[in-house]
Short mmCIF file of C-alpha atoms in Angstrom, two decimals:
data_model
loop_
_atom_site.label_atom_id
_atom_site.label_comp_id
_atom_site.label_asym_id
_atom_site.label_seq_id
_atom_site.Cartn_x
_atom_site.Cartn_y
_atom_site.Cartn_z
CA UNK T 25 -5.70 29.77 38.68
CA UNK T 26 -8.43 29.69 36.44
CA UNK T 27 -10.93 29.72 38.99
CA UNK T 28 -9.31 32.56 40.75
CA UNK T 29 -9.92 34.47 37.37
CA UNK T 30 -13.90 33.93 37.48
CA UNK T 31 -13.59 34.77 40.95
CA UNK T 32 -11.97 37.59 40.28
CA UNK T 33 -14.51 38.68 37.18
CA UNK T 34 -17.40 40.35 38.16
CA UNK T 35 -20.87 38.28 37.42
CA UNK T 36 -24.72 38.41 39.07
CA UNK T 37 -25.27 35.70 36.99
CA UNK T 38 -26.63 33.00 39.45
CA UNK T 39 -25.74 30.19 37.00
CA UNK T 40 -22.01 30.72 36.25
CA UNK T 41 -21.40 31.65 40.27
CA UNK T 42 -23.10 28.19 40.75
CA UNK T 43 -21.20 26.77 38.18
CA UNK T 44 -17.70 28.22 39.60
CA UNK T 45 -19.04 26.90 43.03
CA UNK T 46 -19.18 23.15 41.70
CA UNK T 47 -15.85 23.50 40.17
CA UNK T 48 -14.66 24.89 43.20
CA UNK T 49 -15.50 22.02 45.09
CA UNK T 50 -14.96 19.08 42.67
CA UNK T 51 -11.04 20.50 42.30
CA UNK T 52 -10.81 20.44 46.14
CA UNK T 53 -12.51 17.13 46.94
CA UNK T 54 -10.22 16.00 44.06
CA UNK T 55 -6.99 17.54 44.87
CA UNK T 56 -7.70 15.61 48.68
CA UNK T 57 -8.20 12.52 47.04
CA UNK T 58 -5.04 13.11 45.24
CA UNK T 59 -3.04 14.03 48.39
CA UNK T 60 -3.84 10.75 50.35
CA UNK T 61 -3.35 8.91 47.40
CA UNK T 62 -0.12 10.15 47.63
CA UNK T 63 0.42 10.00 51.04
CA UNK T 64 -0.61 6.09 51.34
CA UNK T 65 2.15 5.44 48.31
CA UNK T 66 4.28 6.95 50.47
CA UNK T 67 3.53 5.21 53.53
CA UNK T 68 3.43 1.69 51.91
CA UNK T 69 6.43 2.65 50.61
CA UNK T 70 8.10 3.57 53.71
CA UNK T 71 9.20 7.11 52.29
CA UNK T 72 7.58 9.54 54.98
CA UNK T 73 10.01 10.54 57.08
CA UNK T 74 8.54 12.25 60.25
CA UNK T 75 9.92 15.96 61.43
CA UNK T 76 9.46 15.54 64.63
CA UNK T 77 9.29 18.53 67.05
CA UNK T 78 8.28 19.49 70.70
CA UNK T 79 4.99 20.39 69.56
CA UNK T 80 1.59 22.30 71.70
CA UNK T 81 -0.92 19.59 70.99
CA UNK T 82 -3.49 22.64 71.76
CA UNK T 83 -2.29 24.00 68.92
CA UNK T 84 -2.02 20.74 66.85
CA UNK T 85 -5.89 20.52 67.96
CA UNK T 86 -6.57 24.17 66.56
CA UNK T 87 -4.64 24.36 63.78
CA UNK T 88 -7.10 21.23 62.39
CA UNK T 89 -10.27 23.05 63.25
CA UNK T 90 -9.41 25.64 61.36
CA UNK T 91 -8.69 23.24 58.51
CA UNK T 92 -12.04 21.23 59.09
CA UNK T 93 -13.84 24.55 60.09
CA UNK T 94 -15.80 25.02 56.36
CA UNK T 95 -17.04 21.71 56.58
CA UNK T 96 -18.06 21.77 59.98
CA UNK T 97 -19.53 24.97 59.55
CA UNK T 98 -21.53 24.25 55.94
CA UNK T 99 -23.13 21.73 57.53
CA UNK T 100 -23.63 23.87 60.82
CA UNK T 101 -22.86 21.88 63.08
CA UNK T 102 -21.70 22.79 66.56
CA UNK T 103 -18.33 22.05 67.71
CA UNK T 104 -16.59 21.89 71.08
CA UNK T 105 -13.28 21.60 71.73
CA UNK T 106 -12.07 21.09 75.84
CA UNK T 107 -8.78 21.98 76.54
CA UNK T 108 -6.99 20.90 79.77
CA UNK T 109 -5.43 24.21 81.86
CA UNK T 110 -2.27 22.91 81.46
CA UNK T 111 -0.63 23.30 78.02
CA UNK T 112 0.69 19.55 77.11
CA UNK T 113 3.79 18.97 74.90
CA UNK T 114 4.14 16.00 72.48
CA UNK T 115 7.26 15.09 70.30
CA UNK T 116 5.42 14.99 67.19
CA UNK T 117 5.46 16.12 63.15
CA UNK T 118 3.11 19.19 63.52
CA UNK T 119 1.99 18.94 59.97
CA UNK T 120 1.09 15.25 60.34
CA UNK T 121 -0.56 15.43 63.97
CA UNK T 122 -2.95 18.14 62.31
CA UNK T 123 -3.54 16.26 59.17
CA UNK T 124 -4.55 13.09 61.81
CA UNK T 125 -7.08 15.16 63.69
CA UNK T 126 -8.48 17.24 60.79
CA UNK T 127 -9.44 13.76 59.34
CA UNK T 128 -11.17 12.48 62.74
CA UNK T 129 -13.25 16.10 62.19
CA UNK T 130 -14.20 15.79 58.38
CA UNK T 131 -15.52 12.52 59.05
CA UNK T 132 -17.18 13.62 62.30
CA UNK T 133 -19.12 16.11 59.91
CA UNK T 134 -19.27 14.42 57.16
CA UNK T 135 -20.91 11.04 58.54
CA UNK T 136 -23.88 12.83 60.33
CA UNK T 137 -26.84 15.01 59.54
CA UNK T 138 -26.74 18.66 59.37
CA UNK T 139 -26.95 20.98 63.07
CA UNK T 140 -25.04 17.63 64.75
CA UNK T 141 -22.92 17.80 66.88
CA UNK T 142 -18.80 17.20 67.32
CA UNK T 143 -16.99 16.94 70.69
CA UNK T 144 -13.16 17.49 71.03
CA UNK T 145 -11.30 16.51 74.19
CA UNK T 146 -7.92 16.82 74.56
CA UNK T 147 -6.39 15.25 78.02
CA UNK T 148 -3.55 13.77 79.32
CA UNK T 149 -4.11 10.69 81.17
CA UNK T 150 -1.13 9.05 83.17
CA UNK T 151 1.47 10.83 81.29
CA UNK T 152 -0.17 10.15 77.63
CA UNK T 153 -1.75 12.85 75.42
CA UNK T 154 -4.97 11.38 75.08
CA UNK T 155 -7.54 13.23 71.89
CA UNK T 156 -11.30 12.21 71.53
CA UNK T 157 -13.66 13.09 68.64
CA UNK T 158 -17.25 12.13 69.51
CA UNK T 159 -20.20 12.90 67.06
CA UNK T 160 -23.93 11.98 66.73
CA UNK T 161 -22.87 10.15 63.55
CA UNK T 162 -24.84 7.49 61.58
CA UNK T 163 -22.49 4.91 63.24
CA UNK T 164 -20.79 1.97 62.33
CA UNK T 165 -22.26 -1.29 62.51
CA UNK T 166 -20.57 -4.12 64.49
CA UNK T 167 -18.80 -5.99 62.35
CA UNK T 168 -17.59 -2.63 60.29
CA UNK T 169 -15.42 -1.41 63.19
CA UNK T 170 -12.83 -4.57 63.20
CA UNK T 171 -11.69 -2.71 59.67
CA UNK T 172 -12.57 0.86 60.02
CA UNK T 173 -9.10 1.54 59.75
CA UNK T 174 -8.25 -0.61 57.21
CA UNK T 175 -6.98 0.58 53.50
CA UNK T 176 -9.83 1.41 51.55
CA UNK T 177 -12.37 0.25 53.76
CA UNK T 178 -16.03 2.17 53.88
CA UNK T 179 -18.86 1.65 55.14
CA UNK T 180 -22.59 1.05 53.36
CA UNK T 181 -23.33 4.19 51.61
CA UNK T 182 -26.82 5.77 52.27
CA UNK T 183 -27.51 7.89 48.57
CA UNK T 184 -27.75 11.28 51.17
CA UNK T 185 -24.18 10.46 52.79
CA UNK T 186 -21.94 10.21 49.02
CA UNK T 187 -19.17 12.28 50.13
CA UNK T 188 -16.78 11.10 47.55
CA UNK T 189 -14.03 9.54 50.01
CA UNK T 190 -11.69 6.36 48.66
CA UNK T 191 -12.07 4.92 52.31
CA UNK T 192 -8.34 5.97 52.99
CA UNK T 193 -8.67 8.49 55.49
CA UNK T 194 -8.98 6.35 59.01
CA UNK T 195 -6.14 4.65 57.82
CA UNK T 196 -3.57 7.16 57.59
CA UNK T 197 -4.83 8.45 60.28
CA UNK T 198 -3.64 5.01 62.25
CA UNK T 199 -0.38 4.77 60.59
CA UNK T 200 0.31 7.87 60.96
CA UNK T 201 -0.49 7.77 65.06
CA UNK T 202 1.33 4.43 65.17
CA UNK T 203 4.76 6.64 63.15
CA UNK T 204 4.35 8.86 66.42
CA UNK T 205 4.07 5.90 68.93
CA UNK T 206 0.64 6.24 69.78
CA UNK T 207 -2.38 3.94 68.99
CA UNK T 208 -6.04 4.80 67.80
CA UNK T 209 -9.51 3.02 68.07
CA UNK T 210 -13.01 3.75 67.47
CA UNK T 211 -16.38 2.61 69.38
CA UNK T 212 -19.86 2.85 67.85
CA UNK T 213 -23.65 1.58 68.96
CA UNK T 214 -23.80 0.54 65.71
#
């Protein structure tokens, strides 16, 4: 609230609107840290409880663009998303399915440099809904990717690539695919 009052207060003062910016962005990055805090005590408590829905994975697919969209887009990167012709239907929590694929996207633009870019397929293959993030990352090296998705796993850190993550991210992401049935990996060159 407080920083929709500044916003809301007229300035031209290039060091408070910078200043408002940082806060801006600390209270977001923290308030996501929060979050999957959260939702990992939940998990490893086994109290999320899935809604489950006949759900447009198109949709899904969109709905976490447009969540990932400002970080995509500060770091202007080019996205493309495929979509079959064919609309394909999953039995899935909508809110969970788009909180799965808007972390494959952060990451995507988070863990390369600026003007990369991010690929998006969404297929179904032999009756299974099948979605692929590909990016020009920095990689992963080898022996990284046997715990990628593990709890609080991260990588090295580079000083230009401190993006302020807890290393919890690719692992809701798998429990939250393996709630819904499914199963997730990752492949790098290293």
């Amino acid at each position: 609230n407080a920083l929709e009052i500044m916003r809301m207060s007229e300035t031209s003062d290039p060091q408070l609107l910078w200043c408002r910016d940082v806060i801006e962005r600390q209270a977001g990055q923290l308030t996501r840290l929060v979050d999957d805090l959260l939702d990992v005590s939940r998990i490893t408590q086994g109290k999320i409880k899935l809604r489950t829905e006949v759900l447009d994975l198109g949709r899904m697919v969109m709905s976490a663009v447009e969540t990932s969209r400002p970080l995509i887009d500060a770091q202007s990167h080019q996205l493309t998303v495929t979509m079959p012709e064919r609309t394909i239907r999953v039995s899935g929590d909508a809110a969970r399915l788009t909180q799965v694929i808007a972390n494959l996207l952060n990451n995507a633009a988070k863990y390369q440099n600026d003007r990369g870019s991010i690929e998006v397929r969404v297929a179904c293959d032999a009756g299974v809904a099948v979605i692929s993030v590909k990016d020009q990352g920095i990689g992963i090296p080898a022996d990284a990717i046997p715990r990628v998705f593990e709890l609080f796993s991260q990588g090295e850190r580079a000083p230009d690539r401190a993006q302020g993550g807890l290393g919890i991210g690719l692992s809701l992401v798998k429990t939250l695919v393996e709630m819904h049935g499914g199963s997730v990996r990752v492949g790098s060159d290293g």
